[in-house]
Amino acid sequence: MILSTLFFALVLGSGTLQASETDQPSLIRLPFVERVNSLGGFTKRDGYKSSLYNSHGNQYLVALSIGTPGQKFTVTLDTGSGDLWVPSTDCPALVCPVSRFDPTASSTYNTTDIPFKITYGIGAANGTYIKDTVTVGGVAVKQQQLALASYSTNIFTRMTTQGLRNTTANDAVPASGLLGLGYPGLTSTAHQKNGTAYTPFVFNLMQQNLIQDPVFSIYLNNVNEKNWAGEIIFGGVDSSKYSGNLSYVPVQQITATPSSANASSTAVTGYMFWVVYGQGILVTGGKGSTPNIQYATPLPTIIDTGTTLTYLPTPMVQAIVEAVAGPGTYQQDQSTGMYIVDCALANQDTTIQLQMTPSASSTSSPVVINAALKDVLMSDQSGYCYLAIAPSDSASPFGPNSALIGQSILRSSYMVFDMGQNRIGFAQTVFSAGSNSDGSSSTGTGSGTSSGSNNANGSPGQSGSSPSLVVSRVNALCSVLVVVIVTLYVL
């Protein structure tokens, strides 16, 4: 969730698979779906694994514990923010009807005087930062800085009223916080006036040599694979979950300036978001006459697992929907900015290819993500189908010329976030794959064409059917987290 996230979504759930204890750096492997993923050939060198919980196709959650003894939470996994935060017992149950952290029950708890405040598209949370032990997938970071929310406005309760299913009455695994995987420069303290960045959990794993390689990899799986279906690995990759080779593009440094309404914030320059250069979109098998849609110049593009939709400049989205559906066959929903299309397009052998370049110049060999059209369609409770790519000026805090790639496209790619070399690796995902973990992150190319299937049929056994993702129109709008309202400049 980059600067603004339409709504607080991404929950990491129970059923964590723990790696064997070891004195040497390893991997943390965590699943996302309601199934027990076999460790198979997973060894101590492979890192730490954890499942990701796919909650109704719009949230991915992971399980963790805080304190000594550990208090358990399932939190949203988010590459578009930097903080780990959960509600505290000071937050009234009326507004925080989820698991809450009790500082008095932890022997390793330490307080700070640093205030915490974060704002989302549907609400806000505030409190203070603390330091305590955080454990994910069997590895612990001691005295990790994180935030405790003593009050929340609409974050947890408004989800229920808007049909977003975030209480135990509607969902077996409710979200009870957020785990940001962004750079230290994306933490809330970095944007406070006279504030400084701190080291987030995932970067402490690297700096404290707790993982074999300074990477984490994310596998979201198909939208129809609910419950504990996805996976995150801290410290390595799983080659069974993608085809071809990993192809890398460098992360870009940016300058973020606060909005005039946020006088307490300050300008920040450096690595913050996982942002790369987008070059264009290629539509194959569509009904339009202009399938190759390129930017005039490459556009900084945020890779954000915490956002349901993908947001691109309005002219780009208009060109994509026409290339996919054909002229005169679609209409824009004015309440959401999304485009309503014929649901029969799910039966069409169409692929939307996102193209990325390693620099501010276009390349003839872009790194790509190939997404089957049926995996980029969403349906609401009234039976209307939407293209899950929306105009950025309809919801993005970056303005009309910004680009953010969310879950609707990222599900089709296996992603490796390389903290050591400041780059992201992409490969074509293999839906509902097994497990074949690899502790090495060296596989792949620095840039160029990503090998992999262009299969528009998505996951096995789904030919012709549209994804069973049912969302309200409000939900479709509410998937972008607001950390700080900023303007982005690539250095």
Coordinates of C-alpha atoms in Angstrom, one line a residue:
M1 CA 0.0 0.0 0.0
I2 CA 1.9 3.0 -1.0
L3 CA 0.8 6.4 0.1
S4 CA -2.8 5.7 0.1
T5 CA -4.4 2.4 0.3
L6 CA -8.0 2.1 -0.6
F7 CA -8.7 0.0 2.3
F8 CA -7.0 -1.8 5.1
A9 CA -6.8 -5.4 3.7
L10 CA -4.0 -8.1 3.9
V11 CA -4.2 -10.4 6.8
L12 CA -1.7 -13.1 7.6
G13 CA -3.3 -16.0 9.4
S14 CA -2.8 -19.0 11.6
G15 CA -1.4 -22.3 10.6
T16 CA 2.2 -21.0 10.5
L17 CA 4.8 -23.5 9.6
Q18 CA 7.9 -23.1 11.7
A19 CA 11.4 -23.8 10.5
S20 CA 13.8 -25.8 12.5
E21 CA 15.9 -23.8 15.0
T22 CA 19.4 -23.2 13.7
D23 CA 22.4 -21.1 14.6
Q24 CA 23.1 -20.2 11.0
P25 CA 21.1 -17.7 8.9
S26 CA 18.1 -19.4 7.3
L27 CA 14.7 -18.8 5.6
I28 CA 11.3 -18.0 7.1
R29 CA 8.6 -19.6 5.1
L30 CA 4.9 -18.6 5.9
P31 CA 1.8 -19.8 4.0
F32 CA -1.4 -17.7 3.1
V33 CA -4.2 -20.5 2.8
E34 CA -6.3 -23.1 4.8
R35 CA -4.2 -26.1 4.0
V36 CA -1.1 -27.6 5.5
N37 CA 1.8 -27.0 3.1
S38 CA 4.4 -29.8 3.4
L39 CA 7.9 -28.7 4.0
G40 CA 9.0 -31.5 1.6
G41 CA 12.7 -30.9 0.8
F42 CA 12.8 -27.8 2.8
T43 CA 16.1 -27.6 4.8
K44 CA 17.6 -25.4 7.4
R45 CA 19.4 -23.5 4.7
D46 CA 16.2 -22.7 2.9
G47 CA 15.0 -20.0 5.3
Y48 CA 11.8 -19.3 7.1
K49 CA 8.4 -19.9 5.6
S50 CA 5.0 -18.6 6.5
S51 CA 1.6 -19.1 4.8
L52 CA -0.5 -16.1 3.5
Y53 CA -4.2 -16.1 4.2
N54 CA -6.3 -15.0 1.2
S55 CA -9.4 -13.5 2.7
H56 CA -12.1 -13.1 0.1
G57 CA -9.7 -12.2 -2.7
N58 CA -8.7 -8.8 -1.3
Q59 CA -6.6 -9.4 1.7
Y60 CA -3.4 -11.4 2.5
L61 CA -2.6 -12.1 6.1
V62 CA 0.3 -13.6 8.0
A63 CA 0.6 -14.9 11.5
L64 CA 3.1 -13.5 14.0
S65 CA 3.6 -13.1 17.7
I66 CA 4.7 -10.1 19.8
G67 CA 6.2 -10.2 23.3
T68 CA 7.3 -12.8 25.8
P69 CA 5.4 -15.0 26.0
G70 CA 4.2 -14.4 22.5
Q71 CA 0.8 -12.9 21.9
K72 CA -0.6 -14.0 18.5
F73 CA -1.9 -11.8 15.7
T74 CA -2.8 -12.1 12.1
V75 CA -1.8 -9.0 10.2
T76 CA -2.0 -7.6 6.7
L77 CA 1.1 -8.2 4.6
D78 CA 1.9 -4.9 2.8
T79 CA 4.9 -4.0 0.6
G80 CA 3.5 -0.5 0.3
S81 CA 4.1 0.6 3.9
G82 CA 6.9 0.3 6.5
D83 CA 5.4 0.0 10.0
L84 CA 4.3 -3.0 12.0
W85 CA 1.4 -2.1 14.1
V86 CA -1.4 -3.8 16.2
P87 CA -4.0 -2.5 18.6
S88 CA -3.3 -2.4 22.3
T89 CA -5.6 -3.2 25.2
D90 CA -5.9 0.5 25.6
C91 CA -8.0 0.5 22.4
P92 CA -11.6 0.0 23.3
A93 CA -13.1 -3.3 22.1
L94 CA -15.9 -1.3 20.5
V95 CA -13.5 0.2 17.9
C96 CA -10.9 -2.6 18.1
P97 CA -12.9 -5.8 18.1
V98 CA -9.8 -8.0 17.3
S99 CA -6.8 -9.4 19.1
R100 CA -5.1 -6.6 21.2
F101 CA -1.6 -6.5 22.7
D102 CA -1.3 -6.4 26.4
P103 CA 2.0 -4.7 27.4
T104 CA 1.7 -5.8 31.0
A105 CA 1.7 -9.5 30.0
S106 CA 5.1 -9.2 28.2
S107 CA 8.4 -9.5 30.1
T108 CA 10.4 -8.0 27.2
Y109 CA 8.2 -4.9 26.6
N110 CA 9.8 -1.5 26.5
T111 CA 8.0 1.8 25.9
T112 CA 9.1 4.9 24.0
D113 CA 7.8 8.4 23.8
I114 CA 7.5 8.4 20.0
P115 CA 3.9 9.0 18.8
F116 CA 2.3 6.9 16.1
K117 CA -0.4 8.0 13.7
I118 CA -1.4 6.5 10.4
T119 CA -4.3 7.4 8.1
Y120 CA -6.1 5.1 5.6
G121 CA -8.8 5.6 3.1
I122 CA -11.5 4.6 5.5
G123 CA -10.1 5.6 8.9
A124 CA -7.0 6.2 11.1
A125 CA -5.1 4.8 14.0
N126 CA -2.9 6.4 16.6
G127 CA -0.9 5.5 19.6
T128 CA 2.8 5.1 20.5
Y129 CA 5.8 3.1 19.4
I130 CA 7.2 0.4 21.6
K131 CA 10.0 -2.2 21.5
D132 CA 9.5 -5.9 22.0
T133 CA 10.3 -9.3 20.6
V134 CA 8.5 -10.0 17.2
T135 CA 8.5 -13.6 16.0
V136 CA 7.4 -14.7 12.5
G137 CA 7.7 -18.2 11.2
G138 CA 10.1 -19.4 13.9
V139 CA 12.6 -16.5 13.9
A140 CA 12.6 -13.7 16.4
V141 CA 13.8 -10.1 16.3
K142 CA 14.4 -8.8 19.8
Q143 CA 13.6 -5.2 20.8
Q144 CA 11.9 -4.6 17.4
Q145 CA 10.3 -1.2 17.1
L146 CA 6.6 -1.4 16.4
A147 CA 3.5 0.7 17.0
L148 CA 0.6 0.0 19.4
A149 CA -2.7 1.7 18.4
S150 CA -4.5 3.0 21.5
Y151 CA -7.4 4.2 19.3
S152 CA -8.8 3.4 15.9
T153 CA -11.4 5.2 13.8
N154 CA -13.2 3.0 11.4
I155 CA -10.2 0.8 10.6
F156 CA -11.8 -2.4 12.0
T157 CA -15.4 -1.6 12.5
R158 CA -16.2 0.2 9.2
M159 CA -15.0 -2.8 7.3
T160 CA -17.9 -4.8 8.6
T161 CA -20.5 -2.2 7.8
Q162 CA -19.2 -2.0 4.2
G163 CA -19.2 -5.7 3.7
L164 CA -15.4 -6.1 4.0
R165 CA -15.7 -9.0 6.3
N166 CA -13.1 -8.2 9.0
T167 CA -14.7 -9.6 12.2
T168 CA -14.8 -13.1 13.6
A169 CA -18.5 -13.2 12.8
N170 CA -17.8 -13.0 9.1
D171 CA -14.3 -14.3 8.7
A172 CA -12.4 -17.1 10.4
V173 CA -9.2 -15.1 10.3
P174 CA -9.8 -11.3 11.0
A175 CA -7.0 -8.8 10.4
S176 CA -5.6 -7.5 13.6
G177 CA -2.9 -5.2 12.4
L178 CA -0.4 -4.6 9.6
L179 CA 3.1 -5.8 8.7
G180 CA 4.8 -3.3 6.5
L181 CA 7.6 -4.6 4.2
G182 CA 8.7 -1.2 2.8
Y183 CA 12.0 0.5 3.3
P184 CA 13.0 2.3 6.6
G185 CA 12.3 5.5 4.7
L186 CA 8.6 4.5 4.5
T187 CA 8.1 4.2 8.3
S188 CA 5.8 6.8 9.8
T189 CA 8.6 8.3 12.0
A190 CA 10.6 9.1 8.8
H191 CA 7.9 11.4 7.7
Q192 CA 7.3 13.2 11.1
K193 CA 8.7 16.6 11.5
N194 CA 12.1 16.2 13.1
G195 CA 11.6 12.5 13.0
T196 CA 14.0 9.8 11.9
A197 CA 13.5 6.4 10.2
Y198 CA 13.9 3.2 12.2
T199 CA 14.7 -0.3 10.9
P200 CA 11.5 -2.3 10.2
F201 CA 11.2 -6.0 11.0
V202 CA 12.1 -7.4 7.6
F203 CA 15.2 -5.2 7.3
N204 CA 16.3 -6.3 10.8
L205 CA 16.2 -9.9 9.6
M206 CA 18.8 -8.9 7.1
Q207 CA 20.9 -6.6 9.3
Q208 CA 21.0 -9.0 12.1
N209 CA 22.0 -11.9 9.8
L210 CA 18.9 -13.9 10.7
I211 CA 18.2 -15.0 7.2
Q212 CA 20.5 -16.6 4.6
D213 CA 20.0 -14.1 1.8
P214 CA 18.8 -10.5 2.1
V215 CA 15.6 -11.2 0.3
F216 CA 11.9 -12.1 0.8
S217 CA 9.7 -13.7 -1.8
I218 CA 5.9 -13.5 -2.2
Y219 CA 3.5 -16.0 -3.8
L220 CA -0.1 -14.8 -3.7
N221 CA -1.5 -17.7 -5.7
N222 CA -4.8 -17.5 -7.7
V223 CA -7.6 -15.3 -6.5
N224 CA -9.9 -18.4 -6.2
E225 CA -7.5 -20.2 -3.8
K226 CA -8.9 -18.9 -0.5
N227 CA -7.7 -19.3 3.0
W228 CA -4.0 -20.3 3.5
A229 CA -3.1 -20.5 -0.2
G230 CA -0.2 -18.1 -0.6
E231 CA 3.2 -17.9 0.9
I232 CA 6.0 -15.6 2.0
I233 CA 9.6 -16.7 2.4
F234 CA 12.1 -14.6 4.3
G235 CA 15.6 -15.4 3.2
G236 CA 15.1 -17.3 -0.1
V237 CA 12.9 -18.3 -3.0
D238 CA 10.8 -21.4 -3.9
S239 CA 11.5 -22.3 -7.5
S240 CA 8.5 -24.6 -7.7
K241 CA 6.2 -21.7 -7.6
Y242 CA 7.3 -20.0 -10.8
S243 CA 8.2 -21.0 -14.4
G244 CA 11.2 -19.8 -16.3
N245 CA 13.8 -17.5 -14.7
L246 CA 13.6 -14.6 -12.3
S247 CA 14.2 -11.3 -14.1
Y248 CA 15.2 -8.3 -12.0
V249 CA 14.6 -4.5 -12.3
P250 CA 16.2 -2.0 -9.9
V251 CA 14.3 -0.2 -7.2
Q252 CA 14.2 3.6 -7.7
Q253 CA 15.0 6.2 -5.0
I254 CA 12.4 8.9 -4.7
T255 CA 11.7 12.2 -2.9
A256 CA 8.4 12.4 -1.0
T257 CA 7.1 15.8 -0.1
P258 CA 4.2 16.2 2.4
S259 CA 0.9 17.7 1.4
S260 CA 0.0 21.2 2.7
A261 CA -2.5 19.6 5.0
N262 CA 0.2 17.6 6.8
A263 CA 2.3 20.2 8.4
S264 CA 3.8 17.7 10.9
S265 CA 5.5 15.8 8.1
T266 CA 8.8 16.5 6.3
A267 CA 10.3 15.8 2.9
V268 CA 12.2 12.5 2.6
T269 CA 14.6 11.3 -0.1
G270 CA 15.8 7.8 -0.6
Y271 CA 14.5 4.3 -0.9
M272 CA 10.9 4.1 0.4
F273 CA 8.5 2.2 -1.7
W274 CA 9.3 -0.8 -3.8
V275 CA 9.1 1.3 -7.0
V276 CA 10.3 0.4 -10.5
Y277 CA 10.0 1.9 -14.0
G278 CA 6.9 0.8 -15.9
Q279 CA 7.2 1.0 -19.7
G280 CA 3.8 0.0 -21.0
I281 CA 1.1 -2.7 -21.4
L282 CA 0.6 -5.3 -24.2
V283 CA -2.8 -6.9 -24.7
T284 CA -2.9 -10.1 -26.7
G285 CA -6.1 -11.9 -27.8
G286 CA -8.3 -8.8 -27.1
K287 CA -11.1 -7.4 -29.1
G288 CA -9.6 -3.9 -29.7
S289 CA -7.4 -2.7 -32.5
T290 CA -4.5 -1.1 -30.5
P291 CA -3.0 -3.8 -28.2
N292 CA 0.4 -2.2 -27.7
I293 CA 0.0 0.6 -25.2
Q294 CA 3.3 2.4 -24.2
Y295 CA 4.1 5.4 -22.0
A296 CA 5.8 8.3 -23.7
T297 CA 8.5 7.9 -21.2
P298 CA 8.8 5.1 -18.5
L299 CA 6.7 5.9 -15.4
P300 CA 7.7 5.2 -11.7
T301 CA 5.4 2.3 -10.7
I302 CA 4.8 1.1 -7.1
I303 CA 4.7 -2.7 -6.5
D304 CA 2.1 -2.9 -3.7
T305 CA 0.7 -6.2 -2.3
G306 CA -1.5 -4.3 0.1
T307 CA -3.8 -2.9 -2.6
T308 CA -6.5 -4.9 -4.3
L309 CA -6.6 -3.0 -7.6
T310 CA -4.0 -1.8 -10.0
Y311 CA -4.0 2.0 -10.7
L312 CA -2.7 3.5 -13.9
P313 CA -3.1 6.9 -15.6
T314 CA -6.5 7.4 -17.1
P315 CA -5.4 7.4 -20.7
M316 CA -3.6 4.1 -20.2
V317 CA -6.6 2.4 -18.5
Q318 CA -9.0 3.7 -21.2
A319 CA -6.7 2.2 -23.8
I320 CA -6.4 -1.1 -22.0
V321 CA -10.2 -1.6 -21.5
E322 CA -10.8 -0.8 -25.2
A323 CA -8.0 -3.2 -26.3
V324 CA -9.5 -5.9 -24.1
A325 CA -13.3 -5.4 -24.6
G326 CA -13.5 -3.6 -28.0
P327 CA -14.9 -0.1 -28.6
G328 CA -18.3 0.7 -27.3
T329 CA -18.7 -2.4 -25.2
Y330 CA -17.9 -1.0 -21.7
Q331 CA -18.9 1.8 -19.4
Q332 CA -17.3 3.5 -16.4
D333 CA -18.8 3.2 -13.0
Q334 CA -18.8 6.8 -11.7
S335 CA -18.9 5.8 -8.1
T336 CA -15.7 3.8 -8.3
G337 CA -14.0 5.0 -11.5
M338 CA -13.7 1.3 -12.5
Y339 CA -14.8 0.0 -15.9
I340 CA -17.8 -2.4 -16.2
V341 CA -17.2 -5.0 -18.9
D342 CA -19.0 -8.0 -20.3
C343 CA -18.6 -11.0 -17.9
A344 CA -18.2 -13.3 -20.9
L345 CA -14.7 -11.8 -21.4
A346 CA -13.6 -14.3 -18.7
N347 CA -14.0 -17.0 -21.4
Q348 CA -11.7 -15.1 -23.8
D349 CA -8.1 -16.2 -24.2
T350 CA -6.7 -12.7 -23.5
T351 CA -3.5 -11.7 -21.7
I352 CA -2.6 -8.4 -20.2
Q353 CA 1.2 -8.0 -20.1
L354 CA 2.8 -5.4 -17.8
Q355 CA 6.2 -4.3 -19.1
M356 CA 9.0 -2.9 -16.9
T357 CA 12.4 -1.5 -17.8
P358 CA 15.5 -1.2 -15.7
S359 CA 16.0 2.5 -16.4
A360 CA 14.2 5.7 -17.4
S361 CA 14.5 4.6 -21.0
S362 CA 12.4 2.1 -22.8
T363 CA 14.0 -1.3 -23.7
S364 CA 13.3 -3.8 -26.4
S365 CA 13.6 -6.6 -23.8
P366 CA 11.4 -5.6 -20.9
V367 CA 10.8 -7.6 -17.7
V368 CA 7.1 -8.7 -17.8
I369 CA 4.2 -10.0 -15.8
N370 CA 1.6 -11.9 -17.9
A371 CA -1.9 -11.8 -16.4
A372 CA -4.8 -13.8 -17.8
L373 CA -7.7 -11.5 -18.4
K374 CA -10.0 -13.7 -16.3
D375 CA -7.7 -13.2 -13.4
V376 CA -8.0 -9.4 -13.7
L377 CA -11.8 -9.3 -13.6
M378 CA -13.8 -8.8 -10.5
S379 CA -17.6 -9.2 -9.9
D380 CA -19.8 -7.4 -7.4
Q381 CA -22.8 -8.7 -5.5
S382 CA -25.1 -7.5 -8.3
G383 CA -23.4 -9.6 -10.9
Y384 CA -21.5 -6.8 -12.7
C385 CA -18.0 -7.5 -13.8
Y386 CA -15.2 -5.0 -13.6
L387 CA -11.7 -4.7 -14.9
A388 CA -9.5 -4.6 -11.8
I389 CA -7.4 -1.9 -13.3
A390 CA -8.6 1.6 -12.3
P391 CA -7.7 5.2 -13.3
S392 CA -5.2 6.5 -10.8
D393 CA -6.9 9.8 -10.4
S394 CA -10.0 8.0 -9.1
A395 CA -8.3 6.7 -5.9
S396 CA -4.6 7.2 -6.0
P397 CA -3.0 9.7 -3.7
F398 CA -0.2 10.2 -6.2
G399 CA -2.4 12.0 -8.7
P400 CA -3.6 11.4 -12.3
N401 CA -0.2 10.3 -13.7
S402 CA 0.8 7.8 -11.1
A403 CA 1.1 4.0 -11.3
L404 CA 0.6 1.3 -8.7
I405 CA 0.5 -2.4 -9.4
G406 CA -1.8 -4.2 -6.9
Q407 CA -3.0 -7.7 -6.3
S408 CA -5.0 -7.9 -9.5
I409 CA -1.8 -8.1 -11.5
L410 CA 0.7 -9.3 -8.9
R411 CA -1.0 -12.6 -8.4
S412 CA 0.3 -13.6 -11.7
S413 CA 3.9 -13.1 -10.7
Y414 CA 6.3 -14.7 -8.3
M415 CA 8.2 -11.8 -6.7
V416 CA 11.6 -11.6 -5.0
F417 CA 12.3 -8.4 -3.1
D418 CA 16.0 -8.0 -2.8
M419 CA 16.9 -5.7 0.1
G420 CA 20.7 -6.2 -0.4
Q421 CA 20.8 -5.2 -4.0
N422 CA 17.7 -2.9 -4.1
R423 CA 15.9 -4.7 -6.8
I424 CA 12.8 -6.9 -7.5
G425 CA 12.8 -10.2 -9.3
F426 CA 9.7 -11.3 -11.3
A427 CA 8.8 -14.6 -12.8
Q428 CA 5.6 -16.1 -14.1
T429 CA 3.7 -17.7 -11.2
V430 CA 2.6 -21.3 -11.1
F431 CA -0.7 -21.4 -9.4
S432 CA -1.3 -23.9 -6.6
A433 CA 2.3 -25.1 -6.8
G434 CA 4.1 -27.4 -4.4
S435 CA 7.3 -26.6 -2.6
N436 CA 10.9 -26.6 -3.7
S437 CA 12.7 -24.0 -1.6
D438 CA 16.0 -22.6 -2.6
G439 CA 18.2 -20.6 -0.2
S440 CA 20.0 -18.9 -3.0
S441 CA 18.6 -15.7 -4.5
S442 CA 21.1 -15.6 -7.3
T443 CA 19.0 -17.3 -9.9
G444 CA 17.7 -15.0 -12.7
T445 CA 18.9 -12.2 -14.9
G446 CA 19.5 -8.6 -14.1
S447 CA 17.0 -7.4 -16.7
G448 CA 15.4 -8.6 -19.9
T449 CA 12.6 -10.8 -21.0
S450 CA 11.0 -13.0 -18.2
S451 CA 10.6 -16.5 -19.3
G452 CA 7.3 -18.1 -18.5
S453 CA 3.9 -19.2 -19.6
N454 CA 1.6 -16.8 -21.4
N455 CA -1.3 -19.1 -20.4
A456 CA -4.5 -17.1 -20.2
N457 CA -6.3 -20.0 -18.6
G458 CA -5.0 -19.1 -15.1
S459 CA -5.1 -21.9 -12.5
P460 CA -5.9 -25.5 -13.4
G461 CA -9.5 -26.5 -13.6
Q462 CA -10.8 -23.0 -14.1
S463 CA -11.2 -22.7 -17.9
G464 CA -13.7 -20.1 -18.9
S465 CA -15.0 -19.2 -15.4
S466 CA -14.5 -15.7 -14.0
P467 CA -12.9 -15.5 -10.6
S468 CA -15.2 -16.0 -7.7
L469 CA -14.1 -12.8 -6.1
V470 CA -17.2 -11.0 -4.9
V471 CA -16.6 -7.4 -3.7
S472 CA -18.8 -4.5 -3.0
R473 CA -18.3 -1.3 -4.9
V474 CA -17.0 0.3 -1.8
N475 CA -14.5 -2.5 -1.3
A476 CA -13.3 -2.0 -4.9
L477 CA -12.5 1.6 -3.9
C478 CA -11.1 0.9 -0.5
S479 CA -7.9 -0.8 -1.1
V480 CA -5.2 1.9 -0.8
L481 CA -3.4 2.7 2.5
V482 CA -2.6 6.3 3.2
V483 CA 0.7 6.6 5.0
V484 CA 1.6 10.2 4.1
I485 CA 0.1 12.3 1.3
V486 CA 3.2 12.9 -0.9
T487 CA 4.4 13.8 -4.3
L488 CA 6.9 11.3 -5.8
Y489 CA 10.0 12.3 -7.6
V490 CA 12.4 9.7 -9.0
L491 CA 16.0 10.7 -8.4

